[in-house]
Short mmCIF file of C-alpha atoms and ligand atoms in Angstrom, two decimals:
data_model
loop_
_atom_site.label_atom_id
_atom_site.label_comp_id
_atom_site.label_asym_id
_atom_site.label_seq_id
_atom_site.Cartn_x
_atom_site.Cartn_y
_atom_site.Cartn_z
CA MET A 1 39.03 29.90 -34.80
CA THR A 2 36.87 33.02 -35.12
CA THR A 3 33.55 32.81 -33.35
CA ALA A 4 31.02 35.64 -33.16
CA VAL A 5 30.64 36.93 -29.61
CA ASP A 6 27.13 36.70 -28.17
CA TRP A 7 27.58 39.44 -25.58
CA ASP A 8 24.06 39.12 -24.15
CA ALA A 9 24.63 35.41 -23.51
CA LEU A 10 28.00 36.11 -21.88
CA ARG A 11 26.50 38.79 -19.62
CA ASP A 12 23.68 36.44 -18.61
CA ALA A 13 26.16 33.63 -17.92
CA ALA A 14 28.16 35.97 -15.67
CA VAL A 15 25.07 36.89 -13.64
CA GLN A 16 24.15 33.20 -13.33
CA ALA A 17 27.68 32.36 -12.19
CA ALA A 18 27.57 35.12 -9.57
CA ALA A 19 24.68 33.30 -7.93
CA LYS A 20 27.15 30.49 -7.10
CA ALA A 21 29.60 32.83 -5.32
CA TYR A 22 30.79 32.21 -1.79
CA ALA A 23 31.03 35.78 -0.50
CA PRO A 24 30.05 35.86 3.19
CA TYR A 25 32.65 38.53 4.04
CA SER A 26 32.15 41.19 1.37
CA GLY A 27 28.58 40.29 0.50
CA LEU A 28 29.42 41.00 -3.16
CA GLN A 29 28.66 38.14 -5.50
CA VAL A 30 30.79 38.34 -8.64
CA GLY A 31 30.46 36.28 -11.79
CA ALA A 32 32.67 36.12 -14.86
CA ALA A 33 31.99 34.47 -18.19
CA ALA A 34 34.23 34.06 -21.19
CA LEU A 35 34.01 32.77 -24.72
CA THR A 36 37.08 30.62 -25.39
CA ASP A 37 38.98 29.96 -28.59
CA SER A 38 37.26 26.54 -28.66
CA GLY A 39 33.92 28.30 -28.97
CA GLU A 40 32.79 27.25 -25.48
CA VAL A 41 31.72 29.44 -22.58
CA VAL A 42 33.54 29.08 -19.24
CA VAL A 43 32.42 30.81 -16.06
CA GLY A 44 33.73 31.63 -12.61
CA CYS A 45 32.56 33.10 -9.32
CA ASN A 46 34.39 34.64 -6.38
CA VAL A 47 35.23 32.33 -3.49
CA GLU A 48 36.18 34.12 -0.30
CA ASN A 49 37.77 32.82 2.89
CA GLY A 50 38.52 34.12 6.37
CA SER A 51 41.96 35.40 5.41
CA TYR A 52 40.14 38.15 3.43
CA GLY A 53 43.20 39.09 1.37
CA LEU A 54 43.55 35.66 -0.19
CA THR A 55 40.10 35.70 -1.72
CA LEU A 56 39.69 34.12 -5.13
CA CYS A 57 38.18 36.54 -7.63
CA ALA A 58 35.63 35.30 -10.13
CA GLU A 59 38.18 35.70 -12.92
CA CYS A 60 40.59 33.40 -11.08
CA THR A 61 38.14 30.53 -10.80
CA MET A 62 37.22 31.13 -14.45
CA ALA A 63 40.90 30.88 -15.38
CA GLY A 64 40.93 27.43 -13.80
CA GLN A 65 37.90 26.48 -15.85
CA LEU A 66 39.64 27.66 -19.03
CA ARG A 67 42.57 25.33 -18.40
CA LEU A 68 40.32 22.45 -17.34
CA SER A 69 38.21 22.84 -20.48
CA GLY A 70 41.25 22.27 -22.66
CA ALA A 71 40.84 25.59 -24.46
CA GLN A 72 43.90 27.76 -24.95
CA ARG A 73 42.70 31.27 -24.42
CA PHE A 74 39.91 33.69 -23.57
CA VAL A 75 38.41 35.50 -26.56
CA ALA A 76 35.79 37.70 -24.86
CA VAL A 77 34.98 38.31 -21.18
CA ALA A 78 32.07 39.79 -19.22
CA CYS A 79 31.95 40.36 -15.44
CA ARG A 80 28.78 41.04 -13.51
CA SER A 81 27.49 41.18 -9.98
CA GLY A 82 24.66 38.96 -8.89
CA THR A 83 22.27 41.85 -9.50
CA GLY A 84 23.55 42.38 -13.04
CA GLN A 85 25.83 45.35 -12.38
CA LEU A 86 28.82 45.56 -14.73
CA LEU A 87 32.05 45.11 -12.73
CA MET A 88 35.55 45.76 -14.04
CA PRO A 89 38.25 43.22 -13.19
CA CYS A 90 40.79 44.32 -10.57
CA GLY A 91 44.43 44.87 -11.58
CA ARG A 92 45.56 41.33 -10.75
CA CYS A 93 42.71 39.90 -12.79
CA ARG A 94 43.45 42.16 -15.77
CA GLN A 95 46.94 40.65 -15.78
CA LEU A 96 45.41 37.18 -15.66
CA LEU A 97 43.04 37.96 -18.53
CA HIS A 98 45.88 39.49 -20.52
CA GLU A 99 48.06 36.42 -20.07
CA LEU A 100 45.34 33.88 -20.77
CA GLY A 101 43.54 35.93 -23.41
CA GLY A 102 46.31 37.88 -25.06
CA PRO A 103 46.18 41.53 -26.10
CA ASP A 104 43.27 40.92 -28.50
CA CYS A 105 40.98 39.50 -25.80
CA LEU A 106 37.82 41.60 -25.56
CA LEU A 107 36.28 42.88 -22.32
CA ASP A 108 32.84 44.32 -21.68
CA THR A 109 33.43 47.71 -19.99
CA PRO A 110 31.41 50.81 -19.08
CA ARG A 111 33.05 52.41 -22.16
CA GLY A 112 31.89 49.59 -24.43
CA VAL A 113 33.80 46.55 -25.65
CA LEU A 114 37.55 47.16 -25.40
CA ASP A 115 40.60 44.94 -25.86
CA MET A 116 43.21 44.15 -23.23
CA ARG A 117 45.65 46.75 -24.57
CA GLN A 118 43.09 49.39 -23.69
CA VAL A 119 42.27 48.13 -20.20
CA LEU A 120 45.82 47.16 -19.23
CA PRO A 121 48.23 49.46 -21.10
CA ASP A 122 51.90 48.51 -20.92
CA ALA A 123 51.11 45.14 -19.42
CA PHE A 124 53.83 43.17 -17.74
CA GLU A 125 55.11 40.55 -20.18
CA LEU A 126 57.77 37.91 -19.64
N1 THU B 1 36.35 40.43 -6.88
C1 THU B 1 36.27 39.68 -8.01
O1 THU B 1 35.68 38.58 -8.01
N2 THU B 1 36.87 40.14 -9.12
C2 THU B 1 37.58 41.30 -9.20
O2 THU B 1 38.15 41.59 -10.25
C3 THU B 1 37.68 42.19 -8.04
C4 THU B 1 37.03 41.70 -6.80
C5 THU B 1 35.72 39.92 -5.66
C6 THU B 1 36.68 39.61 -4.55
C7 THU B 1 35.81 39.72 -3.33
O3 THU B 1 35.22 38.45 -3.09
C8 THU B 1 34.73 40.72 -3.72
O4 THU B 1 34.85 40.90 -5.13
C9 THU B 1 34.87 42.06 -3.03
O5 THU B 1 36.12 42.59 -3.21
#
């Protein structure tokens, strides 16, 4: 299915999702929002815990929402802080987006909208 990407709506959804974050350790609220191949929007927020290193990034909780929604893959993704700042996914989350979105998945970046090949060159593939 090809669905036009409403980037403004995705960015807004990411900021809204960030407001739900549980981030008492870093103090950084992160939200992620994605258009799926079903045409729906799924969101995620970071969920920290006292182990620090085992924090769940916003993209991780969004990945769970993708699977729970029944959709197959991410089509377009935006990540924002609670104050609306554009945030780039960390390396682990780029791998996650690549696997669950494929190389054609689009990401909102400071350099404009790019695909996963551009933000994760030579990705690990099984
Ligand atoms: N974080 C994300 O939610 N996504 C990323 O891609 C990188 C980092 C979160 C984890 C932690 O709760 C906070 O940002 C500070 O590192």
